[in-house]
XYZ file of N, CA, C and O in Angstrom:
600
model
N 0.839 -1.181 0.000
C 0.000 0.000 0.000
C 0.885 1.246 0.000
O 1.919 1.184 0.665
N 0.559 2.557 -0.775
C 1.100 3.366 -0.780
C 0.381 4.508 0.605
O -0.711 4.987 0.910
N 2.070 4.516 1.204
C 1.086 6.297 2.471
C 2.754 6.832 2.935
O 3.906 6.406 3.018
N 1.891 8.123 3.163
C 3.257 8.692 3.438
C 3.345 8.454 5.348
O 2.501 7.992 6.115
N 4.555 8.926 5.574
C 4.802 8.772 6.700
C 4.151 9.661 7.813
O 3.300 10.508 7.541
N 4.502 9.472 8.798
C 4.089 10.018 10.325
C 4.589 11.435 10.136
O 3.917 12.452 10.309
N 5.781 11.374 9.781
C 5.919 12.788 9.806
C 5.389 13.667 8.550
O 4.899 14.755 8.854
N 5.425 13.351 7.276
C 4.890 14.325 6.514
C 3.099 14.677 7.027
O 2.414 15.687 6.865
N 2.775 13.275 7.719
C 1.275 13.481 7.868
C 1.204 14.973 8.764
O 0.279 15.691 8.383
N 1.991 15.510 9.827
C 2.476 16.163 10.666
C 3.185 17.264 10.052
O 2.892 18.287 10.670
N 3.822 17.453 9.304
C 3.774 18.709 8.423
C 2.722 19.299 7.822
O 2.413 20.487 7.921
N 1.969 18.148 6.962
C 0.611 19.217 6.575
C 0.142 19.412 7.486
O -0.123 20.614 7.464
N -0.265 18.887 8.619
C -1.266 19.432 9.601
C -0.521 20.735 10.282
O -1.053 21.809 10.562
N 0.354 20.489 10.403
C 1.166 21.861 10.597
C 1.234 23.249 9.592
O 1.274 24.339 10.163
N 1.246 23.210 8.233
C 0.762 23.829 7.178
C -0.651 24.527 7.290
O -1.029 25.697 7.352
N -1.261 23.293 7.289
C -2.907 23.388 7.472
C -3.595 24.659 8.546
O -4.552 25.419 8.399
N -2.652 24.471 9.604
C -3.176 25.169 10.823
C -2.654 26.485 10.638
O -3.231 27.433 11.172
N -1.594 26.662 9.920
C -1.041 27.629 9.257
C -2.046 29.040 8.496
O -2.181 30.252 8.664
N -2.606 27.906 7.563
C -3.209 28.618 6.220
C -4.758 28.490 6.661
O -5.566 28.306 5.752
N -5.192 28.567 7.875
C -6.359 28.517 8.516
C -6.363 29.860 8.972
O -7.357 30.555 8.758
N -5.415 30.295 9.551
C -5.155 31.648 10.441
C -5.174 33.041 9.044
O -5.079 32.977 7.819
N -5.340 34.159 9.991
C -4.830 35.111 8.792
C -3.784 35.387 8.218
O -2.752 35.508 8.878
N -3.789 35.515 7.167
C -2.190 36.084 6.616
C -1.324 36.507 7.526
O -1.725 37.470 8.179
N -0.111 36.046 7.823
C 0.606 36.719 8.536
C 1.044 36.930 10.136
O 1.892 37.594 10.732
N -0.155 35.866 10.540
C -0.087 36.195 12.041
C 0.689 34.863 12.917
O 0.676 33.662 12.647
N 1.190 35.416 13.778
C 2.719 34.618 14.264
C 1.694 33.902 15.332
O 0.969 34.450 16.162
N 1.927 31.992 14.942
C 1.258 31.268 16.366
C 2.590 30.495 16.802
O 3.554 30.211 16.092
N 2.372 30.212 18.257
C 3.418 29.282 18.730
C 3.552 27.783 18.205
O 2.647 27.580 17.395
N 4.150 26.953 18.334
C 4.421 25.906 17.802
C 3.855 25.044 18.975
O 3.654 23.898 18.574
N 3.472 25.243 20.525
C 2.740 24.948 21.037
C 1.125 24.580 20.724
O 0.392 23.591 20.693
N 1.065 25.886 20.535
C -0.654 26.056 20.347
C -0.756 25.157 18.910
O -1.743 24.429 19.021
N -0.253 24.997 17.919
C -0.169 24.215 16.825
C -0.175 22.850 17.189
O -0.955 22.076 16.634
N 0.677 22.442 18.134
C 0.998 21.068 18.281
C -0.395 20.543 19.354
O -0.732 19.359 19.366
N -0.931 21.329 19.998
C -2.173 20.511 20.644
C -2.990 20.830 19.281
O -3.213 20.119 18.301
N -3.216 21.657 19.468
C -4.550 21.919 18.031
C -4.430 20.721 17.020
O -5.556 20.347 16.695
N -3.664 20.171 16.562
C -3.044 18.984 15.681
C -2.751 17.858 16.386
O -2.655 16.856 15.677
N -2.577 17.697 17.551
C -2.690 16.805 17.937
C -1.214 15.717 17.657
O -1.063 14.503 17.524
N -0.129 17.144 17.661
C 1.254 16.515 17.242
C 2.155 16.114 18.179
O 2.662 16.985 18.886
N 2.431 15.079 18.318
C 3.500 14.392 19.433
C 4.601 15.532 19.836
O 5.216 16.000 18.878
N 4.945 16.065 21.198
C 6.213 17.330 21.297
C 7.310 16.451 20.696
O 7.868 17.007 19.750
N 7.728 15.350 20.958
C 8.686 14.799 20.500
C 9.260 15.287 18.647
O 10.352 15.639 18.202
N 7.996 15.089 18.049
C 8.455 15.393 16.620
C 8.342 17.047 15.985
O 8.714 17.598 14.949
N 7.714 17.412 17.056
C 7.139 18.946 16.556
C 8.114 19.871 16.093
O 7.929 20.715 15.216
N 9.561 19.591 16.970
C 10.617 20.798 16.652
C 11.103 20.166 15.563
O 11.570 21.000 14.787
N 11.203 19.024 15.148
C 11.963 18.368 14.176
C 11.015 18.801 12.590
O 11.517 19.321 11.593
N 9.863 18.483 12.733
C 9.070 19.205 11.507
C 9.337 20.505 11.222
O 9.756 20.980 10.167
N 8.933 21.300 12.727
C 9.118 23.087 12.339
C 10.176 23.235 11.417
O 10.020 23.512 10.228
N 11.470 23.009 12.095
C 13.070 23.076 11.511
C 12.902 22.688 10.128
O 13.016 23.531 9.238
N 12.669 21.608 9.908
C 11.980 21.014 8.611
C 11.449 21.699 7.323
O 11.845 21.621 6.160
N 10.167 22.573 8.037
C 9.191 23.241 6.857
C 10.010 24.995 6.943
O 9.702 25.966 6.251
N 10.911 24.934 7.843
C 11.208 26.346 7.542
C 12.713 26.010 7.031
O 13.282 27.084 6.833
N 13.518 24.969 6.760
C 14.292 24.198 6.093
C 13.933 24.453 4.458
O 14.717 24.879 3.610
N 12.776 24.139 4.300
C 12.069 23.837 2.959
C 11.341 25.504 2.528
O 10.870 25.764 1.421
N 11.394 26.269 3.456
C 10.787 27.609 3.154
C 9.761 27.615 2.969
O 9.433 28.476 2.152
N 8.455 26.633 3.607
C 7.599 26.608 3.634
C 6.898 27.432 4.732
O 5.804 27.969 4.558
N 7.750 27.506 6.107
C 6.988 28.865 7.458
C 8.601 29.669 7.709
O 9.735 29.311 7.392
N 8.185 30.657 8.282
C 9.380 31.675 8.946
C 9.223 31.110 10.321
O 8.099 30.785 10.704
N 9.892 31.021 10.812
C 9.971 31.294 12.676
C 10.817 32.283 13.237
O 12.030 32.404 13.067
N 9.995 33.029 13.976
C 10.237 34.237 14.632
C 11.043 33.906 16.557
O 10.171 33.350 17.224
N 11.891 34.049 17.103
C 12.121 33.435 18.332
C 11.566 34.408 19.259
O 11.216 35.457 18.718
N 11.395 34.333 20.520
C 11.328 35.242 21.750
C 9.868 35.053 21.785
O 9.151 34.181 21.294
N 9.550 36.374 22.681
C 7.777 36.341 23.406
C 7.171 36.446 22.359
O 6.336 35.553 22.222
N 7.243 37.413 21.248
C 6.206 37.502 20.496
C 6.832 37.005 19.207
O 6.802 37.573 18.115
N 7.283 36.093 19.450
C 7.611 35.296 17.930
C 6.356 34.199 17.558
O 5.180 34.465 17.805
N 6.796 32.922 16.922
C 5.936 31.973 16.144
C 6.243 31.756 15.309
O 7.401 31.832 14.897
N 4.787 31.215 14.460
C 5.240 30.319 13.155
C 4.734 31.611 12.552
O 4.343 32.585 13.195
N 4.804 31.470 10.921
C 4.068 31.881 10.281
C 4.218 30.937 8.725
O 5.136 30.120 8.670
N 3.287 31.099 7.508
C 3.993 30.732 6.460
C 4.914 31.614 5.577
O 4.731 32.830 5.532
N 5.504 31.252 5.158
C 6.314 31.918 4.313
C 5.838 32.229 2.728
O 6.760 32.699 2.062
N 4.946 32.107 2.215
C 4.529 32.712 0.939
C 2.947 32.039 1.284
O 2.759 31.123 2.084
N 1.888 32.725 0.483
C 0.620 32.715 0.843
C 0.049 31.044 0.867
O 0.940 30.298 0.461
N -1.004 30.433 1.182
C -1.606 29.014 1.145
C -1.773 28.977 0.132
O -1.832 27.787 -0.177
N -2.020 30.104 -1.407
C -2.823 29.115 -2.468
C -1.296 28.755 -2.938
O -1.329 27.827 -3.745
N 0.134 29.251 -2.651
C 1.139 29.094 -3.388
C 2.101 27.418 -2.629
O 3.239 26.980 -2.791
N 1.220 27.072 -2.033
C 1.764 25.491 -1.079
C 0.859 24.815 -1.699
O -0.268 25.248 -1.939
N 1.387 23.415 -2.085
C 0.292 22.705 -2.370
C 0.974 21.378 -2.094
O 2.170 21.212 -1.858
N 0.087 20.523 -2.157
C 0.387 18.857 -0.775
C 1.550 18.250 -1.886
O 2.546 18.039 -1.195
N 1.770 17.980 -2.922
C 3.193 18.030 -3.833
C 4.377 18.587 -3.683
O 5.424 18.266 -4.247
N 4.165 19.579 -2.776
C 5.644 20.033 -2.511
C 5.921 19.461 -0.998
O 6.950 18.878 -0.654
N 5.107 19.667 -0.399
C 5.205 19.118 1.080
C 5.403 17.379 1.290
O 6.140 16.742 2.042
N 4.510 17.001 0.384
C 4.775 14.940 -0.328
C 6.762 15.288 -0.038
O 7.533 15.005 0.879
N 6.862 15.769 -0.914
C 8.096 15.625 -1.244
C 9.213 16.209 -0.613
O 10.276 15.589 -0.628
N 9.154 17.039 -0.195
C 9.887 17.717 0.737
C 10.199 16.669 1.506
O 11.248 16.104 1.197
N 9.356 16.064 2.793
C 9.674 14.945 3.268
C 9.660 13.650 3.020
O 10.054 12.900 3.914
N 9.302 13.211 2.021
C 9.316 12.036 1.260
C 10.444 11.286 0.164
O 10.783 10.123 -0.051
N 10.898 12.916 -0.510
C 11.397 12.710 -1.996
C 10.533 11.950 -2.794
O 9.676 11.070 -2.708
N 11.310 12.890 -3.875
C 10.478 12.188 -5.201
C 9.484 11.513 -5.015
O 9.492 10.869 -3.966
N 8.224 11.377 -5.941
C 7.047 10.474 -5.296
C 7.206 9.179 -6.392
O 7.548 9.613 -7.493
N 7.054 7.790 -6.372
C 7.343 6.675 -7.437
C 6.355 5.990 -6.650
O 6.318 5.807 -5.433
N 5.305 5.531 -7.851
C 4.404 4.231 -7.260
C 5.075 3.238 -7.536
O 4.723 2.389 -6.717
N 6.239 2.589 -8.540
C 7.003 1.478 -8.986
C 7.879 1.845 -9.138
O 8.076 2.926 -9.693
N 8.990 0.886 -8.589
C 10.298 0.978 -9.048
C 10.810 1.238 -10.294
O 11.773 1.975 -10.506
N 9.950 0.424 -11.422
C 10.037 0.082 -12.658
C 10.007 1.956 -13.241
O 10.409 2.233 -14.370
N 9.589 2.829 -12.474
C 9.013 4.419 -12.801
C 10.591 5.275 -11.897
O 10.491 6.484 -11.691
N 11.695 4.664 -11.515
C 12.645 5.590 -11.048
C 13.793 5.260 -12.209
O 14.097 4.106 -12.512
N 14.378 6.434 -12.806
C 15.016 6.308 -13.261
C 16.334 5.107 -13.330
O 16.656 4.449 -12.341
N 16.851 5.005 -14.377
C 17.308 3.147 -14.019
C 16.985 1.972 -13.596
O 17.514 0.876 -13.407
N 16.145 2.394 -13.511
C 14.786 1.171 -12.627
C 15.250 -0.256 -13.158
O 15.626 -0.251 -14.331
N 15.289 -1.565 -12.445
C 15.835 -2.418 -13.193
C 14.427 -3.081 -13.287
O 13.652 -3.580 -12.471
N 14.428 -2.929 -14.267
C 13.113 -3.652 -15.551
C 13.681 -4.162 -16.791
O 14.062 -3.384 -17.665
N 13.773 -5.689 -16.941
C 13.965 -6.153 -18.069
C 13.335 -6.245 -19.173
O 13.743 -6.626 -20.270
N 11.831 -5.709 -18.697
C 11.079 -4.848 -20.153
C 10.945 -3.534 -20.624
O 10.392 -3.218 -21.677
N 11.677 -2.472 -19.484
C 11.631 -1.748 -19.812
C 10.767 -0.870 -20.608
O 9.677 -1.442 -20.579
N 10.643 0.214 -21.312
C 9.403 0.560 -22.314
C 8.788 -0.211 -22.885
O 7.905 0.331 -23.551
N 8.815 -1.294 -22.965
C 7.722 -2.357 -23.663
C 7.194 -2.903 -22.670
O 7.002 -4.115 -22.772
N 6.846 -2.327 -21.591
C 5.819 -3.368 -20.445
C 4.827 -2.652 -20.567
O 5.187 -1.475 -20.574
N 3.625 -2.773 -20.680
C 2.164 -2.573 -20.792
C 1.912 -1.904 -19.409
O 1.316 -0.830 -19.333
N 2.513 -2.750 -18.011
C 2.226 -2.129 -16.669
C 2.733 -1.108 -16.458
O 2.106 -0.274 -15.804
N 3.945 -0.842 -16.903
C 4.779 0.222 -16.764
C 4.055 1.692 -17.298
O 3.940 2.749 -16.677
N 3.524 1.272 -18.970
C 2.610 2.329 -19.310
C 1.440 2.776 -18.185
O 1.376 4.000 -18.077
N 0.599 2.114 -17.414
C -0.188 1.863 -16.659
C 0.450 2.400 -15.303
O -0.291 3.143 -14.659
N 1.579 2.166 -14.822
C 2.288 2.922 -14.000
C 2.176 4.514 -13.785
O 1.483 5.254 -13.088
N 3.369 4.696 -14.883
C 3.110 5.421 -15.588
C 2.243 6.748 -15.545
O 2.674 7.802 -15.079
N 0.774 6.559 -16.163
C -0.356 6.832 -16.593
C -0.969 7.244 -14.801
O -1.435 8.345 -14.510
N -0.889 6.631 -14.278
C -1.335 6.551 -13.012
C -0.527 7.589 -11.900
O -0.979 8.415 -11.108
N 0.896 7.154 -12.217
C 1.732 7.900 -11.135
C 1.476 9.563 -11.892
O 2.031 10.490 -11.301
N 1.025 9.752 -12.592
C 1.055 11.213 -13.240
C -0.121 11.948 -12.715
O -0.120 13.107 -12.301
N -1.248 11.031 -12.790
C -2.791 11.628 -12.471
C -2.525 11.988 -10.898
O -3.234 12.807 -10.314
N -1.529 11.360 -10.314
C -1.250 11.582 -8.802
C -0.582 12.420 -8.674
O -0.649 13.061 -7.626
N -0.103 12.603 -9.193
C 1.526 13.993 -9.021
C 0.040 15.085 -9.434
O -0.616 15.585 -8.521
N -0.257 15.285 -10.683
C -1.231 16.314 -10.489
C -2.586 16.557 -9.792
O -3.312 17.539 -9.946
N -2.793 15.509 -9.012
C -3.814 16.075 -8.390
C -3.027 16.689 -6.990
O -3.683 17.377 -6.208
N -1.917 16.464 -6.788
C -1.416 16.352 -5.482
C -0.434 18.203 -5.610
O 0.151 18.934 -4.812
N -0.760 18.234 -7.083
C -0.418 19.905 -7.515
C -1.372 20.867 -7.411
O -1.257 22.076 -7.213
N -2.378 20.146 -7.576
C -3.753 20.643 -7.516
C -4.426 21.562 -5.928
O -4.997 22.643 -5.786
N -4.040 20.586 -5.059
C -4.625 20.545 -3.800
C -4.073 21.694 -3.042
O -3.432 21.303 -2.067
N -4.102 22.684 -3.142
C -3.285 23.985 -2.217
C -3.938 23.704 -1.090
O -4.808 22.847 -0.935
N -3.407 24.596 -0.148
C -3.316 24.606 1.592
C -4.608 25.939 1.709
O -5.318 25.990 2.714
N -4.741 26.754 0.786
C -6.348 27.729 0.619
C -7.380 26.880 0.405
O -8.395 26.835 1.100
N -7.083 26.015 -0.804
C -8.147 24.817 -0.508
C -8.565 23.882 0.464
O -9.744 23.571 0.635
N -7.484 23.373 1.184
C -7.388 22.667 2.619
C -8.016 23.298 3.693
O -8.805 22.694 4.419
N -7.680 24.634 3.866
C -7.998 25.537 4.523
C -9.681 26.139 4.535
O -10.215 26.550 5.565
N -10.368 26.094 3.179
C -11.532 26.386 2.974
C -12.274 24.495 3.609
O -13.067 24.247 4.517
N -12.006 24.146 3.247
C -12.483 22.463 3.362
C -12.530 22.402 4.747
O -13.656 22.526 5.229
N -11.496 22.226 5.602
C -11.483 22.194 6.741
C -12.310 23.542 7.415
O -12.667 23.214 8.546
N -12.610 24.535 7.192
C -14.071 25.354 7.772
C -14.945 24.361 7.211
O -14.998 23.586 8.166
N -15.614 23.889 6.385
C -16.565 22.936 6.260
C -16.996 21.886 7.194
O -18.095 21.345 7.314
N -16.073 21.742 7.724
C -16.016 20.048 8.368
C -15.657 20.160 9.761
O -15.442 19.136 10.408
N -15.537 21.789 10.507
C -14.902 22.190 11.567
C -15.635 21.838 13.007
O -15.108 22.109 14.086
N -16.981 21.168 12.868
C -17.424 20.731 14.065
C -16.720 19.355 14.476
O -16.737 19.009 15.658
N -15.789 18.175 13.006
C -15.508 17.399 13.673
C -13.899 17.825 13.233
O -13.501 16.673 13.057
N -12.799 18.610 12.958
C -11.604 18.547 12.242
C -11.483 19.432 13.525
O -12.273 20.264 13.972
N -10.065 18.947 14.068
C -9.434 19.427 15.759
C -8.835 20.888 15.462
O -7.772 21.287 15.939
N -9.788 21.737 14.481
C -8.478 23.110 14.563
C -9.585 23.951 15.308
O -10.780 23.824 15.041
N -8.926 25.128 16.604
C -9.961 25.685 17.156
C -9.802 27.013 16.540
O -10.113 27.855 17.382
N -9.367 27.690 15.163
C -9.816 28.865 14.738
C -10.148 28.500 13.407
O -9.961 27.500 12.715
N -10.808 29.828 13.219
C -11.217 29.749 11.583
C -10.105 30.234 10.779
O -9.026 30.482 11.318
N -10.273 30.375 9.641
C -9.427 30.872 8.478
C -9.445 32.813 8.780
O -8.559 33.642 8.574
N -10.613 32.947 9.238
C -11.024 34.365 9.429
C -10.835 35.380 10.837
O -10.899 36.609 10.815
N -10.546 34.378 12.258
C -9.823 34.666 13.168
C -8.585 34.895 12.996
O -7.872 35.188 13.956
């Protein structure tokens, strides 16, 4: 089965809680990590991470925090996949050098292929404004306690 790991799951939600808030406004990495429901253990290791990847700024002292670093519609779950993942491959036979003794003449491979592409773009598709609008939808049962508009 294809899934990403514990921690990228924990970056978007970290993103997410991000691009929920208003433009610009600095939250602690505390208040993020209950709101998400993120283990302290991994929390500093993500932050470092997504501001590694230039995905949030962090500000230090009393009135520091997170923030993102370029707006939610400009993040989308494809860069974050990958950021902590690398490269995304549903088959081996689909990474460069791949050892396939059919190489371009395998039918599955086309099918691979064909498949691993419709995924890469939907996964281009999906911005963190969209995440962000979705999750107000669904906010009586999704653990974030502000809106997009607080």
């Amino acid at each position: 089965m294809i899934r990403i790991n514990r921690q990228t799951d924990y970056a978007v939600r970290f993103i997410l809680s991000l691009a929920r808030r208003e433009e610009g406004k600095r939250v602690s990495t505390a208040e993020i990590r209950k709101e998400m429901m993120i283990p302290p253990a991994l929390a500093q290791r993500i932050v470092a991470d997504l501001a590694r990847g230039n995905f949030i700024l962090t500000y230090p002292g009393r009135d520091g925090g997170l923030v993102l670093a370029r707006p939610a519609r400009e993040i989308n779950l494809r860069q974050i996949v990958e950021h902590f993942e690398g490269k995304y491959f549903i088959s081996d036979c689909l990474v460069d050098g791949g050892d396939c003794p059919f190489d371009n003449n395998c039918p599955v491979r086309f099918r691979w292929t064909r498949l691993q592409s419709q995924i890469i773009r939907e996964l281009e598709q999906i911005t963190f404004e969209e995440l962000a609008q979705d999750a107000l939808s669904v906010n009586t049962i999704f653990p974030i306690g502000v809106s997009a508009t607080n």
